[in-house]
Tab-separated table of C-alpha atoms (C1' of nucleotides) in Angstrom:
chain	number	residue	atom	x	y	z
A	280	MET	CA	58.313	-52.278	131.865
A	281	ALA	CA	56.948	-52.342	134.915
A	282	ARG	CA	54.922	-55.445	135.363
A	283	VAL	CA	51.381	-56.063	135.357
A	284	GLY	CA	51.060	-58.657	136.469
A	285	LEU	CA	50.096	-61.090	134.190
A	286	THR	CA	48.329	-64.743	134.584
A	287	ARG	CA	46.423	-67.415	132.715
A	288	GLU	CA	43.289	-66.819	134.991
A	289	ARG	CA	43.212	-63.491	134.845
A	290	LEU	CA	43.393	-63.365	131.030
A	291	VAL	CA	40.958	-65.939	130.771
A	292	ARG	CA	39.026	-63.634	133.492
A	293	ALA	CA	39.015	-60.417	131.131
A	294	GLY	CA	38.557	-62.563	127.823
A	295	ALA	CA	35.688	-63.392	129.568
A	296	GLU	CA	34.137	-60.347	130.391
A	297	LEU	CA	35.001	-58.977	126.361
A	298	ALA	CA	33.325	-61.641	125.178
A	299	ASP	CA	30.058	-60.692	126.902
A	300	GLU	CA	30.786	-57.326	125.292
A	301	VAL	CA	31.585	-57.924	121.330
A	302	GLY	CA	31.170	-61.526	120.975
A	303	PHE	CA	32.747	-64.532	121.372
A	304	ASP	CA	33.644	-64.886	117.919
A	305	GLN	CA	35.472	-61.373	118.432
A	306	VAL	CA	37.733	-61.887	121.357
A	307	THR	CA	41.079	-61.984	120.139
A	308	VAL	CA	44.623	-62.222	121.462
A	309	SER	CA	45.484	-58.777	120.543
A	310	GLU	CA	41.918	-57.164	121.958
A	311	LEU	CA	43.499	-58.895	125.413
A	312	ALA	CA	46.073	-57.960	124.850
A	313	ARG	CA	45.194	-54.110	124.531
A	314	ARG	CA	42.820	-53.784	127.455
A	315	PHE	CA	46.007	-55.030	129.910
A	316	ASP	CA	47.979	-52.592	127.352
A	317	VAL	CA	50.652	-55.157	127.212
A	318	LYS	CA	51.960	-55.801	123.728
A	319	VAL	CA	50.767	-59.484	122.386
A	320	ALA	CA	53.511	-61.122	122.853
A	321	SER	CA	53.614	-60.955	126.029
A	322	LEU	CA	50.687	-63.298	126.506
A	323	TYR	CA	51.995	-65.733	125.239
A	324	SER	CA	54.117	-67.357	128.246
A	325	HIS	CA	49.864	-67.386	130.022
A	326	VAL	CA	48.187	-69.013	127.375
A	327	ARG	CA	49.464	-71.464	124.736
A	328	ASN	CA	47.766	-69.355	121.375
A	329	SER	CA	44.093	-67.973	121.287
A	330	ASP	CA	42.460	-71.860	121.391
A	331	ASP	CA	43.264	-71.759	124.147
A	332	LEU	CA	42.388	-68.456	125.153
A	333	LYS	CA	39.581	-69.939	124.069
A	334	SER	CA	38.521	-72.276	125.321
A	335	GLY	CA	40.037	-71.772	129.151
A	336	ILE	CA	36.388	-69.140	128.183
A	337	ALA	CA	34.191	-72.361	127.892
A	338	LEU	CA	35.093	-73.671	130.721
A	339	LEU	CA	34.782	-71.207	133.195
A	340	ALA	CA	31.253	-70.262	131.626
A	341	LEU	CA	30.056	-73.841	131.164
A	342	GLU	CA	32.331	-73.804	135.470
A	343	GLU	CA	29.642	-70.959	136.661
A	344	LEU	CA	26.577	-72.020	135.034
A	345	ALA	CA	27.067	-74.908	136.746
A	346	ASP	CA	27.636	-73.426	139.735
A	347	ARG	CA	24.576	-71.735	139.828
A	348	GLY	CA	22.521	-74.962	138.402
A	349	ALA	CA	23.999	-76.298	141.495
A	350	ALA	CA	22.729	-74.130	143.626
A	351	ALA	CA	18.991	-73.828	142.099
A	352	LEU	CA	18.737	-77.827	142.279
A	353	ALA	CA	18.645	-76.780	146.478
A	354	GLY	CA	16.083	-77.951	148.243
A	355	ARG	CA	13.844	-78.512	145.258
A	356	ALA	CA	11.979	-81.269	144.010
A	357	GLY	CA	9.973	-82.030	140.140
A	358	LYS	CA	8.936	-78.404	138.103
A	359	ASP	CA	10.485	-76.557	140.368
A	360	ALA	CA	13.636	-78.078	140.027
A	361	LEU	CA	13.032	-77.514	137.264
A	362	THR	CA	11.800	-73.883	136.607
A	363	ALA	CA	14.317	-73.381	138.273
A	364	LEU	CA	17.651	-74.629	136.271
A	365	ALA	CA	16.152	-73.666	133.038
A	366	ASN	CA	16.150	-69.967	134.116
A	367	VAL	CA	19.466	-70.354	135.451
A	368	TYR	CA	20.765	-71.109	131.269
A	369	ARG	CA	18.199	-68.202	130.153
A	370	ASP	CA	19.730	-65.491	132.320
A	371	TYR	CA	22.679	-66.638	132.141
A	372	ALA	CA	22.986	-66.768	128.183
A	373	ARG	CA	20.499	-63.002	128.916
A	374	GLU	CA	23.505	-61.567	130.927
A	375	HIS	CA	26.957	-63.220	129.832
A	376	PRO	CA	26.190	-63.233	126.343
A	377	GLY	CA	29.498	-64.129	125.187
A	378	ARG	CA	30.413	-66.627	127.709
A	379	TYR	CA	27.701	-68.641	126.951
A	380	SER	CA	28.613	-69.022	123.153
A	381	ALA	CA	32.851	-70.048	124.876
A	382	ALA	CA	30.193	-72.386	126.717
A	383	GLN	CA	29.354	-73.714	123.665
A	384	TRP	CA	32.716	-74.050	121.833
A	385	ARG	CA	34.868	-77.592	121.411
A	386	LEU	CA	36.657	-78.789	123.358
A	387	THR	CA	39.177	-81.059	122.877
A	388	PRO	CA	37.988	-84.324	124.787
A	389	GLU	CA	40.616	-84.118	127.186
A	390	GLU	CA	39.393	-80.793	127.882
A	391	ALA	CA	36.099	-82.445	127.504
A	392	ALA	CA	36.506	-84.190	130.579
A	393	ALA	CA	37.578	-82.627	133.089
A	394	SER	CA	34.535	-79.462	131.927
A	395	ALA	CA	31.632	-78.992	134.169
A	396	GLY	CA	29.781	-81.296	131.713
A	397	GLY	CA	29.317	-83.649	134.078
A	398	ARG	CA	28.375	-82.153	136.147
A	399	HIS	CA	25.447	-80.162	133.894
A	400	ALA	CA	24.285	-83.688	132.790
A	401	GLY	CA	24.144	-84.555	136.177
A	402	MET	CA	22.134	-81.900	136.921
A	403	THR	CA	19.403	-82.119	134.552
A	404	ARG	CA	19.482	-86.078	135.581
A	405	ALA	CA	18.211	-84.967	138.787
A	406	ILE	CA	15.286	-83.343	137.989
A	407	LEU	CA	14.342	-86.185	136.239
A	408	ARG	CA	14.523	-88.268	139.896
A	409	GLY	CA	10.986	-85.952	140.520
A	410	TYR	CA	9.511	-87.695	137.820
A	411	ASP	CA	8.682	-91.709	137.052
A	412	LEU	CA	11.459	-91.932	133.944
A	413	THR	CA	13.294	-94.959	134.038
A	414	GLU	CA	16.118	-95.807	131.503
A	415	PRO	CA	16.653	-95.581	128.420
A	416	ASP	CA	14.291	-92.835	129.056
A	417	GLN	CA	15.046	-91.019	132.033
A	418	THR	CA	18.467	-90.344	128.950
A	419	HIS	CA	15.868	-89.327	125.924
A	420	ALA	CA	14.362	-87.028	127.648
A	421	VAL	CA	17.455	-85.588	129.538
A	422	ARG	CA	18.507	-84.659	125.984
A	423	LEU	CA	14.800	-83.700	125.375
A	424	LEU	CA	15.919	-81.182	128.600
A	425	GLY	CA	19.803	-79.854	127.504
A	426	SER	CA	17.631	-79.110	123.545
A	427	VAL	CA	15.074	-77.150	125.130
A	428	PHE	CA	16.556	-75.542	127.024
A	429	HIS	CA	19.932	-74.815	124.556
A	430	GLY	CA	17.750	-74.182	121.967
A	431	TYR	CA	15.157	-72.457	122.699
A	432	VAL	CA	17.715	-69.431	124.789
A	433	SER	CA	19.413	-69.505	121.674
A	434	LEU	CA	16.946	-68.388	119.233
A	435	GLU	CA	16.042	-66.079	121.783
A	436	LEU	CA	19.777	-64.686	121.570
A	437	ALA	CA	19.968	-64.209	118.256
A	438	GLY	CA	16.538	-61.972	118.585
A	439	GLY	CA	14.440	-65.594	117.325
A	440	PHE	CA	11.042	-63.651	119.403
A	441	SER	CA	11.564	-60.080	119.529
A	442	HIS	CA	9.852	-58.458	117.491
A	443	SER	CA	6.693	-60.335	118.244
A	444	ALA	CA	3.925	-61.338	120.436
A	445	PRO	CA	3.613	-63.313	122.490
A	446	ASP	CA	6.854	-61.983	124.556
A	447	SER	CA	9.299	-63.858	125.041
A	448	GLN	CA	8.584	-65.326	129.183
A	449	GLU	CA	4.927	-65.539	128.160
A	450	SER	CA	6.092	-68.492	125.591
A	451	TRP	CA	8.818	-69.890	127.320
A	452	SER	CA	5.875	-69.982	131.031
A	453	ARG	CA	4.447	-72.107	128.896
A	454	ILE	CA	6.977	-73.985	127.731
A	455	LEU	CA	8.150	-75.265	131.352
A	456	ASP	CA	4.577	-76.063	131.906
A	457	ALA	CA	4.698	-77.975	129.086
A	458	LEU	CA	7.854	-79.643	129.877
A	459	ASP	CA	6.584	-80.244	132.814
A	460	ALA	CA	3.556	-82.009	132.228
A	461	LEU	CA	4.638	-83.687	129.352
A	462	LEU	CA	7.376	-85.106	131.777
A	463	ARG	CA	4.945	-86.173	134.099
A	464	ASN	CA	2.928	-88.708	131.266
A	465	TRP	CA	5.891	-90.060	128.751
A	466	PRO	CA	4.478	-91.284	126.537
A	467	ALA	CA	5.707	-95.312	125.724
A	468	ALA	CA	7.545	-95.994	122.327
A	469	GLN	CA	5.251	-95.165	119.666
A	470	PRO	CA	4.968	-98.274	116.518
A	471	PRO	CA	6.065	-96.919	113.324
A	472	THR	CA	2.886	-95.618	111.067
A	473	ARG	CA	2.059	-98.431	108.771
B	75	MET	CA	45.116	-63.721	82.371
B	76	ALA	CA	42.106	-65.791	81.368
B	77	ARG	CA	39.128	-65.332	82.806
B	78	VAL	CA	36.857	-67.812	85.319
B	79	GLY	CA	33.688	-66.687	85.351
B	80	LEU	CA	33.188	-65.607	89.311
B	81	THR	CA	29.683	-65.198	89.959
B	82	ARG	CA	28.679	-63.794	93.214
B	83	GLU	CA	26.162	-67.664	92.420
B	84	ARG	CA	29.285	-69.299	92.039
B	85	LEU	CA	31.002	-68.143	94.694
B	86	VAL	CA	28.483	-68.032	97.233
B	87	ARG	CA	27.690	-71.727	95.646
B	88	ALA	CA	30.996	-72.580	96.529
B	89	GLY	CA	31.544	-71.345	99.818
B	90	ALA	CA	28.823	-72.591	100.801
B	91	GLU	CA	30.876	-76.358	100.070
B	92	LEU	CA	33.539	-74.845	102.018
B	93	ALA	CA	31.998	-74.451	105.175
B	94	ASP	CA	30.678	-78.237	104.655
B	95	GLU	CA	34.184	-78.877	104.717
B	96	VAL	CA	36.191	-77.378	106.581
B	97	GLY	CA	33.082	-75.951	108.932
B	98	PHE	CA	31.263	-72.627	108.194
B	99	ASP	CA	33.977	-70.024	110.575
B	100	GLN	CA	36.786	-71.476	108.271
B	101	VAL	CA	35.356	-70.287	105.315
B	102	THR	CA	37.492	-67.631	103.761
B	103	VAL	CA	37.683	-65.086	101.391
B	104	SER	CA	41.226	-66.408	100.291
B	105	GLU	CA	40.853	-70.728	100.920
B	106	LEU	CA	37.944	-69.802	98.297
B	107	ALA	CA	40.226	-66.991	95.476
B	108	ARG	CA	42.696	-70.603	96.036
B	109	ARG	CA	39.746	-72.713	95.314
B	110	PHE	CA	39.232	-71.302	91.890
B	111	ASP	CA	42.846	-70.700	90.932
B	112	VAL	CA	42.461	-66.752	90.446
B	113	LYS	CA	43.916	-63.898	93.731
B	114	VAL	CA	41.938	-62.425	96.240
B	115	ALA	CA	41.404	-58.397	95.460
B	116	SER	CA	38.744	-60.479	92.062
B	117	LEU	CA	36.474	-61.838	94.724
B	118	TYR	CA	35.592	-58.266	95.816
B	119	SER	CA	34.117	-57.597	92.080
B	120	HIS	CA	31.327	-59.664	93.000
B	121	VAL	CA	31.338	-59.946	97.051
B	122	ARG	CA	31.519	-56.470	98.704
B	123	ASN	CA	33.346	-58.290	101.187
B	124	SER	CA	33.521	-60.903	103.911
B	125	ASP	CA	30.590	-60.600	105.607
B	126	ASP	CA	28.238	-60.217	103.173
B	127	LEU	CA	29.777	-64.251	101.483
B	128	LYS	CA	28.550	-65.475	104.085
B	129	SER	CA	24.882	-63.484	103.953
B	130	GLY	CA	25.685	-65.177	101.093
B	131	ILE	CA	25.836	-68.828	102.155
B	132	ALA	CA	23.747	-68.492	104.904
B	133	LEU	CA	19.960	-66.865	102.452
B	134	LEU	CA	21.312	-70.243	100.718
B	135	ALA	CA	21.802	-72.569	103.198
B	136	LEU	CA	18.068	-70.938	104.483
B	137	GLU	CA	16.483	-71.158	101.091
B	138	GLU	CA	17.900	-75.148	100.834
B	139	LEU	CA	16.750	-75.794	103.926
B	140	ALA	CA	12.702	-74.467	102.787
B	141	ASP	CA	12.429	-76.214	99.800
B	142	ARG	CA	13.052	-79.278	101.397
B	143	GLY	CA	11.000	-78.507	104.042
B	144	ALA	CA	8.005	-77.406	101.721
B	145	ALA	CA	8.877	-81.123	100.397
B	146	ALA	CA	8.489	-82.635	102.640
B	147	LEU	CA	5.675	-81.553	104.192
B	148	ALA	CA	3.627	-81.824	100.617
B	149	GLY	CA	0.782	-84.572	101.266
B	150	ARG	CA	1.697	-84.751	104.247
B	151	ALA	CA	0.060	-84.223	108.125
B	152	GLY	CA	0.023	-83.985	111.479
B	153	LYS	CA	2.574	-86.924	113.270
B	154	ASP	CA	3.113	-87.259	109.980
B	155	ALA	CA	4.224	-83.711	109.097
B	156	LEU	CA	5.857	-83.118	112.033
B	157	THR	CA	8.025	-86.128	111.779
B	158	ALA	CA	8.816	-85.094	108.454
B	159	LEU	CA	10.208	-81.742	109.498
B	160	ALA	CA	12.089	-82.239	111.736
B	161	ASN	CA	13.996	-84.929	110.436
B	162	VAL	CA	14.795	-82.584	107.341
B	163	TYR	CA	16.358	-80.173	109.465
B	164	ARG	CA	18.824	-83.056	111.491
B	165	ASP	CA	19.224	-84.772	108.067
B	166	TYR	CA	20.469	-81.727	105.919
B	167	ALA	CA	22.302	-80.727	109.434
B	168	ARG	CA	24.053	-83.880	109.723
B	169	GLU	CA	24.417	-84.157	105.344
B	170	HIS	CA	25.183	-80.722	105.099
B	171	PRO	CA	26.824	-78.603	108.699
B	172	GLY	CA	28.429	-76.760	107.416
B	173	ARG	CA	25.748	-75.335	105.502
B	174	TYR	CA	24.016	-75.699	109.110
B	175	SER	CA	25.978	-73.665	111.400
B	176	ALA	CA	25.395	-70.716	107.720
B	177	ALA	CA	22.541	-71.297	108.496
B	178	GLN	CA	22.729	-69.472	112.523
B	179	TRP	CA	24.574	-66.596	110.326
B	180	ARG	CA	23.509	-63.103	111.805
B	181	LEU	CA	21.625	-61.357	109.599
B	182	THR	CA	21.123	-57.783	109.141
B	183	PRO	CA	17.378	-56.879	109.354
B	184	GLU	CA	16.598	-56.392	105.536
B	185	GLU	CA	18.339	-59.487	104.608
B	186	ALA	CA	16.666	-61.131	107.309
B	187	ALA	CA	13.398	-59.906	105.878
B	188	ALA	CA	14.366	-60.974	102.401
B	189	SER	CA	15.238	-64.470	103.972
B	190	ALA	CA	12.976	-67.452	103.564
B	191	GLY	CA	13.173	-66.927	107.397
B	192	GLY	CA	9.726	-66.757	106.915
B	193	ARG	CA	9.113	-69.781	105.447
B	194	HIS	CA	10.286	-71.880	107.979
B	195	ALA	CA	7.924	-70.041	110.920
B	196	GLY	CA	5.468	-71.236	108.147
B	197	MET	CA	5.974	-74.592	107.563
B	198	THR	CA	6.022	-75.380	111.801
B	199	ARG	CA	2.845	-73.335	111.445
B	200	ALA	CA	1.417	-75.764	109.560
B	201	ILE	CA	2.271	-78.618	111.174
B	202	LEU	CA	0.083	-77.179	113.876
B	203	ARG	CA	-2.880	-77.195	111.659
B	204	GLY	CA	-3.225	-81.697	112.159
B	205	TYR	CA	-3.436	-79.986	116.516
B	206	ASP	CA	-5.867	-78.470	118.085
B	207	LEU	CA	-4.284	-75.221	118.899
B	208	THR	CA	-5.134	-71.069	118.850
B	209	GLU	CA	-3.182	-69.059	119.109
B	210	PRO	CA	-0.780	-67.428	121.795
B	211	ASP	CA	-1.057	-71.176	122.409
B	212	GLN	CA	-0.134	-71.958	118.712
B	213	THR	CA	2.373	-69.377	118.765
B	214	HIS	CA	4.296	-71.273	121.400
B	215	ALA	CA	4.556	-73.916	119.993
B	216	VAL	CA	5.564	-73.471	117.290
B	217	ARG	CA	8.938	-71.239	119.567
B	218	LEU	CA	8.977	-75.126	121.186
B	219	LEU	CA	9.311	-77.302	117.818
B	220	GLY	CA	12.262	-74.650	117.136
B	221	SER	CA	13.830	-75.298	120.499
B	222	VAL	CA	13.671	-78.777	120.233
B	223	PHE	CA	14.176	-78.893	116.518
B	224	HIS	CA	17.261	-76.346	116.607
B	225	GLY	CA	18.205	-77.602	119.954
B	226	TYR	CA	18.855	-81.389	119.065
B	227	VAL	CA	20.580	-80.965	115.818
B	228	SER	CA	23.268	-78.753	117.552
B	229	LEU	CA	23.904	-80.946	120.433
B	230	GLU	CA	24.510	-83.914	117.635
B	231	LEU	CA	26.461	-82.088	115.783
B	232	ALA	CA	28.685	-80.669	118.587
B	233	GLY	CA	29.084	-84.041	119.456
B	234	GLY	CA	27.197	-84.813	122.646
B	235	PHE	CA	25.061	-87.911	121.940
B	236	SER	CA	27.772	-89.803	120.665
B	237	HIS	CA	30.331	-92.600	123.040
B	238	SER	CA	26.897	-93.290	125.345
B	239	ALA	CA	23.667	-95.211	125.198
B	240	PRO	CA	21.689	-95.058	123.751
B	241	ASP	CA	21.858	-94.686	120.293
B	242	SER	CA	21.023	-91.020	119.688
B	243	GLN	CA	18.609	-91.770	116.919
B	244	GLU	CA	16.965	-93.962	119.041
B	245	SER	CA	16.367	-90.464	120.714
B	246	TRP	CA	14.873	-89.042	118.099
B	247	SER	CA	12.908	-90.706	117.773
B	248	ARG	CA	11.072	-91.133	121.224
B	249	ILE	CA	11.401	-86.828	122.402
B	250	LEU	CA	8.881	-86.956	118.203
B	251	ASP	CA	7.028	-88.982	120.461
B	252	ALA	CA	6.951	-87.179	123.183
B	253	LEU	CA	5.936	-84.125	121.268
B	254	ASP	CA	3.658	-85.081	119.158
B	255	ALA	CA	1.747	-86.179	122.598
B	256	LEU	CA	2.542	-83.293	124.149
B	257	LEU	CA	0.904	-81.092	121.051
B	258	ARG	CA	-2.011	-83.825	121.099
B	259	ASN	CA	-2.363	-83.255	124.660
B	260	TRP	CA	-1.191	-79.529	125.493
B	261	PRO	CA	-1.297	-78.126	128.724
B	262	ALA	CA	-3.865	-75.569	129.653
B	263	ALA	CA	-1.358	-71.932	131.184
B	264	GLN	CA	0.171	-73.687	135.250
B	265	PRO	CA	-0.412	-71.188	138.284
B	266	PRO	CA	2.381	-70.490	139.499
B	267	THR	CA	3.695	-72.422	143.306
B	268	ARG	CA	2.166	-71.091	145.472
C	34	DG	C1'	75.371	-58.036	146.995
C	35	DC	C1'	75.329	-61.737	143.612
C	36	DA	C1'	72.942	-64.577	140.523
C	37	DC	C1'	69.300	-66.108	138.910
C	38	DC	C1'	64.371	-67.020	136.578
C	39	DT	C1'	60.238	-64.676	135.465
C	40	DG	C1'	58.193	-61.143	132.320
C	41	DC	C1'	57.205	-58.222	129.131
C	42	DC	C1'	59.269	-56.706	124.831
C	43	DT	C1'	61.167	-55.760	120.377
C	44	DA	C1'	61.758	-57.852	115.902
C	45	DA	C1'	60.061	-61.118	112.042
C	46	DT	C1'	56.944	-63.517	110.405
C	47	DA	C1'	53.036	-65.897	108.468
C	48	DG	C1'	48.154	-65.402	106.613
C	49	DC	C1'	43.408	-62.436	105.635
C	50	DT	C1'	40.980	-58.217	105.443
C	51	DT	C1'	40.582	-54.682	101.423
C	52	DT	C1'	40.807	-50.626	98.497
C	53	DA	C1'	43.136	-48.504	94.549
C	54	DG	C1'	44.634	-48.654	89.553
C	55	DG	C1'	46.043	-51.086	85.715
C	56	DC	C1'	45.421	-53.608	81.610
C	57	DA	C1'	43.798	-57.529	78.503
C	58	DA	C1'	39.257	-60.100	77.263
C	59	DA	C1'	34.919	-59.968	76.172
C	60	DT	C1'	30.941	-57.297	74.590
C	61	DT	C1'	29.234	-53.656	71.535
C	62	DC	C1'	28.022	-50.745	67.762
C	63	DG	C1'	28.958	-47.538	63.866
D	277	DC	C1'	35.577	-56.019	60.322
D	278	DG	C1'	37.366	-52.403	63.677
D	279	DA	C1'	36.916	-49.360	67.280
D	280	DA	C1'	35.011	-47.986	71.888
D	281	DT	C1'	34.191	-49.561	75.868
D	282	DT	C1'	32.090	-51.716	79.181
D	283	DT	C1'	33.849	-55.906	82.969
D	284	DG	C1'	37.520	-59.079	85.282
D	285	DC	C1'	40.622	-60.165	86.996
D	286	DC	C1'	45.319	-58.226	88.012
D	287	DT	C1'	49.343	-55.646	90.973
D	288	DA	C1'	50.223	-53.256	94.750
D	289	DA	C1'	50.197	-52.007	99.208
D	290	DA	C1'	48.577	-51.220	104.368
D	291	DG	C1'	46.159	-52.899	108.399
D	292	DC	C1'	45.295	-56.125	112.058
D	293	DT	C1'	45.233	-61.414	113.413
D	294	DA	C1'	48.762	-64.820	115.519
D	295	DT	C1'	52.617	-66.800	116.716
D	296	DT	C1'	57.987	-67.593	117.801
D	297	DA	C1'	62.387	-66.567	118.672
D	298	DG	C1'	65.453	-63.861	121.760
D	299	DG	C1'	66.922	-60.441	124.925
D	300	DC	C1'	66.407	-57.146	129.111
D	301	DA	C1'	65.358	-55.378	134.122
D	302	DG	C1'	62.956	-55.944	138.060
D	303	DG	C1'	62.078	-59.589	140.772
D	304	DT	C1'	63.619	-63.247	144.268
D	305	DG	C1'	66.556	-66.410	146.448
D	306	DC	C1'	71.200	-67.386	148.788
DNA sequence: GCACCTGCCTAATAGCTTTAGGCAAATTCG
DNA sequence: CGAATTTGCCTAAAGCTATTAGGCAGGTGC
């Protein structure tokens, strides 16, 4: 009965790797036990249950993403910052698809509050400092950026943009150009069409 | 042994309802059998397996969405069409969250080819006829719209925009205003910054 | 060197998935 | 109308995941 040295920390980390290999929803307590060459029940001293493990992976992913974002934003402003943060999300999702899916995991309110979620919103807001937007337009813009980043990355990951020209990288660049232009020239509220 | 009259059709439809009630990933062959008051094994004559059932629900959702989209687009153009299609996605996701998730289910290439996926791309392209875009910009714009629609709806469904002002509806309107403005004034490719 | 605690184990229950083979209801046909 | 066939739902069984309870031994502290 050699002790393997299990830890919540190590389990979550291994879970994240597993997610990247086989997909987040294929992450299973059993498979994790197998990887540590340990019986399943042994994991339950370190992790409350399967959902708890998944939450751990989600929190890890959010944290890693936020760290990368902060590093990318340092010293940048305007379109430069916009592109940098956008690429952080896209690159992370391509490098770590399982972790990226994990970041969408529905956390409990307490977990969410303790998560890096706030940092993400903050970073997007930081980008907007390079543009001339005041509330509530700033919030609208934050939501738009979040939607585009997440939406594009999800669709790309799902294979939506492969197998058709032009290639995804080009669309991505042009979409960022377009967002930059839009933020520099954010339209006032339109009156409803008759 | 009264015959209940199971059918792939009925199973898929019931699966879709189940998805809306408990979430797409909680849709289970067992639960479905329970609802029809039938033994689990009985379903396997109508559905190849669990994944097949899920694919069926996904195809149904894509079809319903495309139908709604087509109806909404009829007789509309420009921003009017843009808003109409966007609202189709958002409203559908709010009315049928489980089905909406199902629409994200990864289909096999054959299933995808037979799906309503093509109609969706076509509808977004149709919207762009009201704007002055030529290829490849049109494709970039299609991808942007897809990203915003899907991204916003996903984030909203995940609860991302609740509990904070301004309310989601307002952001949605303003984002559609912004997209309309952007499409009317789509920027040329920007030279990379130095 | 002893007691304790902690970490991993065995055992057991329960749910979901999937396949194989059986019987009876519905349908087809003489 | 009744026989033959098809088809629909069933029982049985195996395999996998999740989760809990209780046990034994290895490492730790005195």
